[in-house]
Coordinates of C-alpha atoms and ligand atoms in Angstrom, one line a residue:
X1 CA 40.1 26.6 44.5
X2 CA 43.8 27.9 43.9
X3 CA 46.3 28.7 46.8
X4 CA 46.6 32.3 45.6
X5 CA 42.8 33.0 46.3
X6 CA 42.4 35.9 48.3
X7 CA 40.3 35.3 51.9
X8 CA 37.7 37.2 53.6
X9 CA 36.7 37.4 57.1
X10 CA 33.1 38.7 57.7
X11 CA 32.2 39.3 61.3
X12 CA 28.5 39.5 61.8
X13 CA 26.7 41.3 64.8
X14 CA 22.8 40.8 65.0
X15 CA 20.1 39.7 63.8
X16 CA 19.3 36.5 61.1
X17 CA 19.3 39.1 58.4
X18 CA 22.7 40.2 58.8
X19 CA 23.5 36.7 58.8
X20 CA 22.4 36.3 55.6
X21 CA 23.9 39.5 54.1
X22 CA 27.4 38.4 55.4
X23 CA 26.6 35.1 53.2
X24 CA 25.5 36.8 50.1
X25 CA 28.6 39.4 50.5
X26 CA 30.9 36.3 50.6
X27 CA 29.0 35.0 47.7
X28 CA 29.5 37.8 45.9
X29 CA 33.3 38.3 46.2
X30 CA 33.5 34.8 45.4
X31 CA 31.4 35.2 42.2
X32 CA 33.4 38.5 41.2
X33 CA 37.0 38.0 42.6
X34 CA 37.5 34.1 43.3
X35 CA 37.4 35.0 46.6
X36 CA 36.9 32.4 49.6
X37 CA 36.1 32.9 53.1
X38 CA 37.8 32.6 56.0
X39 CA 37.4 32.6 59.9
X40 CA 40.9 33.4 61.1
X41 CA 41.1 37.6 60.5
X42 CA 44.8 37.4 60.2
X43 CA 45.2 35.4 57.2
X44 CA 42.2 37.4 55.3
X45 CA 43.2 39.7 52.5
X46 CA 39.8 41.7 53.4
X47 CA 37.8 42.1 56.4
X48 CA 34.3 42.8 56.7
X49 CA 32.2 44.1 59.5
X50 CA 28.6 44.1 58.9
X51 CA 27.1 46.1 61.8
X52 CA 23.7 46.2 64.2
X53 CA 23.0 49.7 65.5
X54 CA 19.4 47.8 67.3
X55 CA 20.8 48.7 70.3
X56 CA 22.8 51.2 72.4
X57 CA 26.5 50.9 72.5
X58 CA 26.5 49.1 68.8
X59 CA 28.8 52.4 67.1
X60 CA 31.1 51.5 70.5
X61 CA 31.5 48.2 69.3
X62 CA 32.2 48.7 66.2
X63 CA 34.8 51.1 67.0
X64 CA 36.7 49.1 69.6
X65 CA 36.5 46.0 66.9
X66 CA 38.2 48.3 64.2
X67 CA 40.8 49.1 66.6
X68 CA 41.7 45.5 67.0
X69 CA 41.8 45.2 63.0
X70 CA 44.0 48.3 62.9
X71 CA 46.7 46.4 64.4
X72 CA 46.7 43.4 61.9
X73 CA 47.0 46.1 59.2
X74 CA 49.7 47.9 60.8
X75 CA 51.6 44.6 60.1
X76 CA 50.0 44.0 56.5
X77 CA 48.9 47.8 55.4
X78 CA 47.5 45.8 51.7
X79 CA 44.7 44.7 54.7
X80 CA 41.3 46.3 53.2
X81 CA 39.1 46.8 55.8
X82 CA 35.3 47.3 55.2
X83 CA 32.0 48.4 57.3
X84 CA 28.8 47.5 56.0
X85 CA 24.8 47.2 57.6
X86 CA 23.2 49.8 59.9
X87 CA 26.0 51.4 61.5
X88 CA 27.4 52.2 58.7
X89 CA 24.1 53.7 57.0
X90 CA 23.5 55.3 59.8
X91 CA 27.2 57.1 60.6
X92 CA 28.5 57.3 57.1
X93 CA 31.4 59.5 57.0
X94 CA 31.8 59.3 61.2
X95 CA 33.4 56.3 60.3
X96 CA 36.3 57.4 58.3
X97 CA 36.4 60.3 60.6
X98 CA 37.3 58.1 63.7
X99 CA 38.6 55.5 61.6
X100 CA 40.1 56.9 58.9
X101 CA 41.8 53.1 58.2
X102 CA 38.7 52.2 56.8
X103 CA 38.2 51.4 53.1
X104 CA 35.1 51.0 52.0
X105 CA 31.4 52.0 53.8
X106 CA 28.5 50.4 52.0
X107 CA 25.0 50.0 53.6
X108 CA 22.3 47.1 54.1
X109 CA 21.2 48.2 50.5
X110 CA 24.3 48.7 48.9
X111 CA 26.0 45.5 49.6
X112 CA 25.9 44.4 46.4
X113 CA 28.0 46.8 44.8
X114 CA 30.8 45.5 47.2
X115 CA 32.8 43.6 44.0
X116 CA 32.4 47.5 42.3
X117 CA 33.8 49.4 45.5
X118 CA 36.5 47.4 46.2
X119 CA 38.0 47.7 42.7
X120 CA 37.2 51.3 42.9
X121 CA 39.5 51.3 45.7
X122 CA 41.9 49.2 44.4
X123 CA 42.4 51.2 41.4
X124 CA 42.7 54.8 43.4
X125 CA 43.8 53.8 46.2
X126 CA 41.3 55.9 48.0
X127 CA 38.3 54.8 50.3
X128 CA 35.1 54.6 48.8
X129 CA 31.3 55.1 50.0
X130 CA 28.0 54.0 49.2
X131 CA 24.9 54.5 51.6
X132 CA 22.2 55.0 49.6
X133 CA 18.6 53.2 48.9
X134 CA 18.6 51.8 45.5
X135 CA 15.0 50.2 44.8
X136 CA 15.0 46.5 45.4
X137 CA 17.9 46.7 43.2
X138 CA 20.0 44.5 45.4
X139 CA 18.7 41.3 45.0
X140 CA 19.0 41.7 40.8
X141 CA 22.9 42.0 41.4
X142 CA 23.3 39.1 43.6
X143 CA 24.4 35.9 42.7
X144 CA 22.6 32.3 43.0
X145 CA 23.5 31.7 46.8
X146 CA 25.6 29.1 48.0
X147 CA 24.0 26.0 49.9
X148 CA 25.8 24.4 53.1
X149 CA 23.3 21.8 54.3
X150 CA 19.7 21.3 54.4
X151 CA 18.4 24.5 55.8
X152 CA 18.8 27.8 54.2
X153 CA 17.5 31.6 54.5
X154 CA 16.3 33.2 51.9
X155 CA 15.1 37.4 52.2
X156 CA 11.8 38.6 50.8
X157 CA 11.3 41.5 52.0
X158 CA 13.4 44.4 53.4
X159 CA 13.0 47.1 55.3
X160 CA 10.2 48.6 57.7
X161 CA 7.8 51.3 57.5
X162 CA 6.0 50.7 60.4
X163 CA 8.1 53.5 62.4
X164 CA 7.4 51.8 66.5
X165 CA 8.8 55.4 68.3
X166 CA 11.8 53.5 69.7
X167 CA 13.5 51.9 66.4
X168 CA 16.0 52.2 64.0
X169 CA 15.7 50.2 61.7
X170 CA 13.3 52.3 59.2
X171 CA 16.3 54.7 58.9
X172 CA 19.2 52.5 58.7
X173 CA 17.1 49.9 56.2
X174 CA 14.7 52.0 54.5
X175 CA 11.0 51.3 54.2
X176 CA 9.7 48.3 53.0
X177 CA 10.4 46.5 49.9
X178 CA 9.4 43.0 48.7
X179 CA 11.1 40.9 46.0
X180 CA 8.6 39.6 42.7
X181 CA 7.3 36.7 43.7
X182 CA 9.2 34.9 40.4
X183 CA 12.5 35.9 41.7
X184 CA 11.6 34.4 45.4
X185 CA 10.6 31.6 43.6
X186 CA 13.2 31.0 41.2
X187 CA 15.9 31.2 44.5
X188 CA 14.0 28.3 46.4
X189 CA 14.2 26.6 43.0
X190 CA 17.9 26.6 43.1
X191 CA 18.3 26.0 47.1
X192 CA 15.8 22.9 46.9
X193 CA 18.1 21.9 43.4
X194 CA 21.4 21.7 45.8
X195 CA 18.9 19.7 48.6
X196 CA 17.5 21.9 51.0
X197 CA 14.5 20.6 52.7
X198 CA 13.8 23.6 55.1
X199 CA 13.1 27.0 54.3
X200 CA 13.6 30.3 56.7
X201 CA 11.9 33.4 54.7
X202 CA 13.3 36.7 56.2
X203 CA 12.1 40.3 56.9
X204 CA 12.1 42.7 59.2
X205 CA 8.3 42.3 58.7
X206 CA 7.8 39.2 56.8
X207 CA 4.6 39.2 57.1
X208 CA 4.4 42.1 55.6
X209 CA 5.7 40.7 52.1
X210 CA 3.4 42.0 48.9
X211 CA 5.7 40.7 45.8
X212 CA 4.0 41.2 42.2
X213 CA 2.9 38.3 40.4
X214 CA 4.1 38.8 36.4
X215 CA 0.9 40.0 35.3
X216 CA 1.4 42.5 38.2
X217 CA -1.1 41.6 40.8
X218 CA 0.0 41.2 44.4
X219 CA 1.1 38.3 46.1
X220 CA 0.5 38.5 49.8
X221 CA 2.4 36.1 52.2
X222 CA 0.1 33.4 53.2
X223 CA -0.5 33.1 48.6
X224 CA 3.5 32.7 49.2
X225 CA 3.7 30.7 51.5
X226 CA 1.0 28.0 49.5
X227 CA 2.9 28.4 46.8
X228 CA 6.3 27.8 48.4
X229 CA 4.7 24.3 50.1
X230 CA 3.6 22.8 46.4
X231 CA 7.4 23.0 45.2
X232 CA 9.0 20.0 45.2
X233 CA 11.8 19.2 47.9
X234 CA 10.2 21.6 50.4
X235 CA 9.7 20.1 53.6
X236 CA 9.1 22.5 55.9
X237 CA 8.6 26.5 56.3
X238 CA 9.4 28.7 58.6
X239 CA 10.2 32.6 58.7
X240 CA 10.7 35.3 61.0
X241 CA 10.1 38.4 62.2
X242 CA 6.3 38.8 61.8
X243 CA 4.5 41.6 63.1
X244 CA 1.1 41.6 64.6
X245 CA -0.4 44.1 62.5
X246 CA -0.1 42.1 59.4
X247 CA -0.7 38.8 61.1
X248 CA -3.7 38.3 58.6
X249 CA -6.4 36.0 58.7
X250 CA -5.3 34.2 55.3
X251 CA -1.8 33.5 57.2
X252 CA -3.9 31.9 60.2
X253 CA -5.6 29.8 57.9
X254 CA -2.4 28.8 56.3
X255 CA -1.4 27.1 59.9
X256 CA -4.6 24.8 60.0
X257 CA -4.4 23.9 55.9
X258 CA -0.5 23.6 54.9
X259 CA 2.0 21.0 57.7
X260 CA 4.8 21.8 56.2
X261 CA 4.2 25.4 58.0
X262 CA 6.2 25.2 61.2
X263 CA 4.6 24.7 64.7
X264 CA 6.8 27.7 66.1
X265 CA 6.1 31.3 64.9
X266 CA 7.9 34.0 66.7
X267 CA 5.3 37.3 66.6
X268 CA 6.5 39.8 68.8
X269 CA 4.1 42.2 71.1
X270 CA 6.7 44.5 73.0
X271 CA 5.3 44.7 75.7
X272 CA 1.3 44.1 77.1
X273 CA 0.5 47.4 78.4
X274 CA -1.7 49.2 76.1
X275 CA -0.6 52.7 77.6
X276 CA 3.5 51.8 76.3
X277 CA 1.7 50.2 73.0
X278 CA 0.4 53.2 72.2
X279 CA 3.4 55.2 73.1
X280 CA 6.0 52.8 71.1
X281 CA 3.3 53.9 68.4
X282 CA 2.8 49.7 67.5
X283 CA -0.5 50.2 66.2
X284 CA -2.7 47.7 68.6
X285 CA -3.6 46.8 71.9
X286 CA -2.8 43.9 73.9
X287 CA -6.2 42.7 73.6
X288 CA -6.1 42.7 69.6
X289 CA -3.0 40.6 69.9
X290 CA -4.2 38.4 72.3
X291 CA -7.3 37.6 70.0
X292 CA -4.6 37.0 66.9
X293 CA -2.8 34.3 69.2
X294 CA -6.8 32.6 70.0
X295 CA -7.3 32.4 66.7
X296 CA -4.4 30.9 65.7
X297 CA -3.7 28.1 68.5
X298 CA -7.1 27.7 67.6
X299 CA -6.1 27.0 63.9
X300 CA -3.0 24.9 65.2
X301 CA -3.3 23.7 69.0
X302 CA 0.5 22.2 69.0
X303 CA 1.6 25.7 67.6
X304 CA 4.5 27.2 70.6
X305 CA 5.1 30.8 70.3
X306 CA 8.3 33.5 71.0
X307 CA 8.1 36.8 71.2
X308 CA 10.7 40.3 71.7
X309 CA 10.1 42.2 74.5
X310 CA 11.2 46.0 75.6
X311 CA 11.5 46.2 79.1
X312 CA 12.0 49.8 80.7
X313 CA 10.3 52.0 78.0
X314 CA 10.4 55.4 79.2
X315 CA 7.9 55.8 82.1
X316 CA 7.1 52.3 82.3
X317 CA 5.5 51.8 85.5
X318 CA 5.1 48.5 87.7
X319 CA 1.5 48.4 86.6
X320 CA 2.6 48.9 82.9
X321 CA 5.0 45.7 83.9
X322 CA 2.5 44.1 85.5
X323 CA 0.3 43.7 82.4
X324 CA 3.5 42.2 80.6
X325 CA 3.6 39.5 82.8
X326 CA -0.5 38.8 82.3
X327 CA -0.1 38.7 78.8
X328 CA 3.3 36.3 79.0
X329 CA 0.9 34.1 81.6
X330 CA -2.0 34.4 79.1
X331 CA -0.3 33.6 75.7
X332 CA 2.3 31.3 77.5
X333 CA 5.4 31.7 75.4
X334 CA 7.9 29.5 74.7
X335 CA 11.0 31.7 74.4
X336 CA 11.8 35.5 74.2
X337 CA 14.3 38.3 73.2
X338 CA 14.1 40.6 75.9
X339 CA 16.0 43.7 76.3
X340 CA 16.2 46.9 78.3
X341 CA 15.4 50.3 76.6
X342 CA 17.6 51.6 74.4
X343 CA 17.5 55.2 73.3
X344 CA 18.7 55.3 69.5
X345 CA 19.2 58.5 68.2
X346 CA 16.9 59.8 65.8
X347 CA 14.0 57.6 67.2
X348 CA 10.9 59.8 68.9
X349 CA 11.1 57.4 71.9
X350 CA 15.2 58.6 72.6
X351 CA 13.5 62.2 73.2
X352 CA 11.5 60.9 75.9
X353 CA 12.0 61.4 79.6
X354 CA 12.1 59.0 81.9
X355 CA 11.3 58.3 85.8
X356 CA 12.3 54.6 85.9
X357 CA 16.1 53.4 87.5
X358 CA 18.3 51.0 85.5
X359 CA 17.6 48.8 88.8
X360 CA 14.1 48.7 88.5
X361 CA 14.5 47.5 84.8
X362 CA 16.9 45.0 85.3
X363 CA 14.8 43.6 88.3
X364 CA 12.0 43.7 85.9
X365 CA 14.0 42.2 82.8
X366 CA 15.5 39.5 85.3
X367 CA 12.0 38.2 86.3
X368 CA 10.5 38.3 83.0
X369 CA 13.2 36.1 81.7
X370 CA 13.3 33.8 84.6
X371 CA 9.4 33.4 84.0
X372 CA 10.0 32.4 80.3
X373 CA 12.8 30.5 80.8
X374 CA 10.8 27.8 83.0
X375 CA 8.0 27.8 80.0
X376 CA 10.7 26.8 77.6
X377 CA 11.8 23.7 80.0
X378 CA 8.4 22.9 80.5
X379 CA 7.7 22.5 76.9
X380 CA 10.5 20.7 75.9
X381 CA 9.3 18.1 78.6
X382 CA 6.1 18.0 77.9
X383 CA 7.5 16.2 74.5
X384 CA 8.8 13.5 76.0
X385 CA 6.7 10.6 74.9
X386 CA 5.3 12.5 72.3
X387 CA 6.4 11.3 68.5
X388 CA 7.7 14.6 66.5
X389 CA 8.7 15.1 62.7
X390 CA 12.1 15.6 62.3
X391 CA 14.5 17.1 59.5
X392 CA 17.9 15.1 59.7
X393 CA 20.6 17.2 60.0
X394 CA 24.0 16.0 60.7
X395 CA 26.1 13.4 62.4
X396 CA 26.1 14.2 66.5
X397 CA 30.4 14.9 66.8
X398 CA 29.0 14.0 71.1
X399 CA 27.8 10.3 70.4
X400 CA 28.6 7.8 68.0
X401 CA 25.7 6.3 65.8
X402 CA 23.3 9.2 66.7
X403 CA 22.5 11.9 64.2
X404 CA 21.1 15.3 65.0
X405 CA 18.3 16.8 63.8
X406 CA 15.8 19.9 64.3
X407 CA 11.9 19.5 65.5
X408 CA 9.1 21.3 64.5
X409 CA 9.1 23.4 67.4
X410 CA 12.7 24.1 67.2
X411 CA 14.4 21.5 69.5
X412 CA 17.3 20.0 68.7
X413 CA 17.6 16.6 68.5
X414 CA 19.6 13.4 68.7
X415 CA 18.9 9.9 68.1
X416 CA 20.4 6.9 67.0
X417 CA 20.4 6.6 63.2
X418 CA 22.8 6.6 60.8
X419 CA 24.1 9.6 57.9
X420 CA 22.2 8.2 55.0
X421 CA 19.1 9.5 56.6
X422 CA 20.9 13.4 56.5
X423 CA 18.3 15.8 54.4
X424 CA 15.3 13.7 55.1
X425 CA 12.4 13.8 57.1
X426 CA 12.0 11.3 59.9
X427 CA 9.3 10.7 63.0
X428 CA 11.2 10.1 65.9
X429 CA 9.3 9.3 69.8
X430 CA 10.9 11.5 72.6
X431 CA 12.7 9.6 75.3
X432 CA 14.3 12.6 77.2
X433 CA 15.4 15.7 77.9
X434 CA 19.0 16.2 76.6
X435 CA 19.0 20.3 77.9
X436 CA 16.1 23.1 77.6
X437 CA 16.4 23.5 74.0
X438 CA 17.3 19.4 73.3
X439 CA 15.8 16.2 74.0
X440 CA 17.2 12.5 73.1
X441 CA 14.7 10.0 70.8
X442 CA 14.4 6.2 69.9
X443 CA 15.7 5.4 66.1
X444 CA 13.1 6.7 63.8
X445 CA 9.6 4.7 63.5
X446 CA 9.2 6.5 60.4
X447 CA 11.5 7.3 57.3
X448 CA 10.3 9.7 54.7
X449 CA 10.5 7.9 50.7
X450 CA 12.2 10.5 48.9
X451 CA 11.3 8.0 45.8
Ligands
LIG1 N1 9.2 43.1 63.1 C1 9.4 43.1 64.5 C2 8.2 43.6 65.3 O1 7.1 43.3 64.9 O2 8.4 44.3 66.3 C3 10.7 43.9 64.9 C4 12.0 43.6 64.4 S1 13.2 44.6 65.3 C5 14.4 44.7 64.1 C6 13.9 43.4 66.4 C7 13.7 43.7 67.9 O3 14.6 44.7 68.4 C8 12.4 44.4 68.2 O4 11.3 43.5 68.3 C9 12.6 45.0 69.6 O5 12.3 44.2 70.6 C10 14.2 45.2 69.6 N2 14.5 46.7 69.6 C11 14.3 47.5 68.6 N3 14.7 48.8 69.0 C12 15.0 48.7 70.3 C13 15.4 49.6 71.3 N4 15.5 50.9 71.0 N5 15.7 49.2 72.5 C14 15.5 47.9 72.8 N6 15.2 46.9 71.9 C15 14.9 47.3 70.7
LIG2 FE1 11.4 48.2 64.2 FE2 8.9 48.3 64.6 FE3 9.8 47.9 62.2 S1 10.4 47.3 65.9 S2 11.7 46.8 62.5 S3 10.0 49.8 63.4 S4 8.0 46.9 63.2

């Protein structure tokens, strides 16, 4: 790469998906301007922020973040400064308004018109806009990602139209859209070409995915899924975030006929009152969930499950709490994202009175996550002895002559091995617990043949 390539620093607030958007928009200014990125925001020539408006307070971040950049471009005013993701779709022209230092506003669907707005810019020397909702249009624009390692993300769907009374995201990310199965395909093809071994398939409602086939039929996700696990190099799936509604049977039966499926499936409920069910408008009781999680520990016993939570719903009452904690007891998670109540504007639920204090909540939010939080020790115990399939990551920088790699069930893990094993498969017995999320491991008893 030449010294005189320009840098860019992306800063990323949320979820996996903007995680992956900041990647691609970094691939793409690489692809059309040489461009390579940066972590230090004063040596970068352009700084992105791609935003999360999920929850309150998000536009006040943003704002006091941009404030902070102001100052570097004060110093160096050829600084271009850009706000992308669901703050941005969802304030538009606000932003100049407060921030009139701002150069370009693009949304979650425009991103990859980024190369095209920043020349527009460049050449007028005026800031530039573009919110819209292009059909699926994206992903044909972007280029062949870049690989760093053995895991990698890859998006199938976007969007939501599932509407759940308190959430933004159908209006900052548009309904739901899934890619053609080929072009899902052909991506994996070129991540498992640079060796990637695990796969993370993305949406806001993965499970959701219906890509066409070529001859135009529909692919739903579990047919994805089976297809994704015959391609060569792929050693394990995972994806996230699934939604109970489309939890179908086909995908339960997936989890008892293909290993390479992950033993960890994060399926959010909410909450396990069906009065607040009904008023976040989710579609389903607790009862029908509870019946999707039989089925499918029933279809894979070792499977560990995570789940979101929304604590402090408007009106939620210690009963309505009461029935959260049952179902947490019941389906016995293994981790959670649990926040209060957030009233986004626009949403049904952000219209809503409500009787319940901000101390009850937190109370509520504190013993919710105190109650999960012993499940996840538990279970990363209850490994130890156990033997566990393990992707090889990297070399541990804490201990030398131990590697570190991932478990099934998400654990981290380190044991003594050495780098030539990195991107392969390996069955490892658990000695100990290293912290909640990590546990320590003989050498490996087992080596996968990569041939
Ligand atoms: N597909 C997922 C599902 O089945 O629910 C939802 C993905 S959503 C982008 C991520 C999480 O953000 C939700 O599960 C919810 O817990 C949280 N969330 C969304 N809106 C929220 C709000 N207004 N207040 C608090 N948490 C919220
Ligand atoms: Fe949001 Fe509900 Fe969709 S939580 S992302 S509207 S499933």
């Amino acid at each position: 790469m030449s010294t005189t390539s320009k840098k860019v620093y992306i800063e990323t607030q949320g979820c996996q998906m903007n995680e992956y958007d900041s990647s691609r928009m970094a691939d793409l200014l690489g692809a059309s301007h040489g461009m390579v990125r940066t972590f230090n925001p004063e040596e970068a020539d352009v700084l992105l922020m791609n935003t999360c408006s999920i929850r309150e307070k998000a536009e006040e971040k943003v704002f006091s973040a941009l404030g902070r950049w102001r100052k570097l471009k004060e110093k160096r005013p050829e600084m271009v400064i850009g706000v992308g993701g669901c703050v941005a779709s969802q304030e538009g022209e606000t932003i100049r308004k407060r921030a009139p230092y701002v150069d370009m506003v693009f949304g979650p669907q425009t991103l990859h018109r980024l190369p095209k707005l920043f020349d527009e810019r460049n050449k007028n020397k005026i800031a530039v806009m573009d919110i819209s909702f292009p059909e699926n249009e994206k992903f044909d624009f972007l280029p062949e990602p870049k690989v760093e390692g053995c895991k990698a993300y890859i998006s199938i769907m976007e969007g939501c139209s599932k509407y759940c009374s308190f959430c933004v995201v159908p209006y900052t990310r548009g309904e739901e859209i899934s890619r053609p199965f080929d072009d899902v395909i052909a991506e994996i093809a070129h991540l498992t070409s640079q060796g990637v071994r695990e796969i993370t398939l993305l949406g806001q409602n993965v499970n959701g995915y219906r890509g066409t086939f070529h001859n135009g039929d529909i692919c739903s996700f579990a047919e994805l899924i089976k297809h994704i696990a015959d391609m060569e190099g792929i050693g394990r799936i995972r994806y996230t975030t699934s939604h109970p509604l489309e939890f179908s049977d086909d995908l339960i039966a997936a989890y008892a006929e293909i290993p390479k499926l992950a033993s960890h499936v994060h399926l959010p409920v909410q909450s396990g009152s069906d009065a607040i069910l009904a008023a976040m408008k989710r579609n389903h009781t607790a009862a029908d969930y509870l019946a999707r999680i039989k089925k499918l520990k029933a279809a894979r016993p070792d499977i560990l499950i995570s789940s979101d939570f929304i604590i402090g719903f408007p009106n939620e009452t210690d009963d309505d709490f009461m029935a959260t904690m049952n179902l947490i007891a019941e389906v016995d998670y293994d981790h959670s994202f649990s926040f209060i109540f957030s009233k986004r504007p626009g949403t049904p639920a952000a219209e809503l009175s409500d009787s319940v204090s901000e101390e009850t909540k937190k109370q509520r939010l504190v013993i919710l996550k105190d109650h999960i939080k012993k499940n996840t020790l538990r279970k990363t115990r209850d490994m130890i002895g156990t033997t566990q399939r393990i992707l090889v990551e990297k070399v541990s920088d804490r201990q030398e002559g131990y590697m570190v790699g991932s478990a099934d069930n998400l654990r981290v893990v380190y044991f003594p091995a050495d780098a030539s094993l990195i991107g392969r498969f390996v069955d490892v017995v658990i000695t100990e617990e290293a912290n909640v999320n990590a546990v320590r491991a003989t050498a490996p008893i087992w080596v996968e043949d990569l041939g």
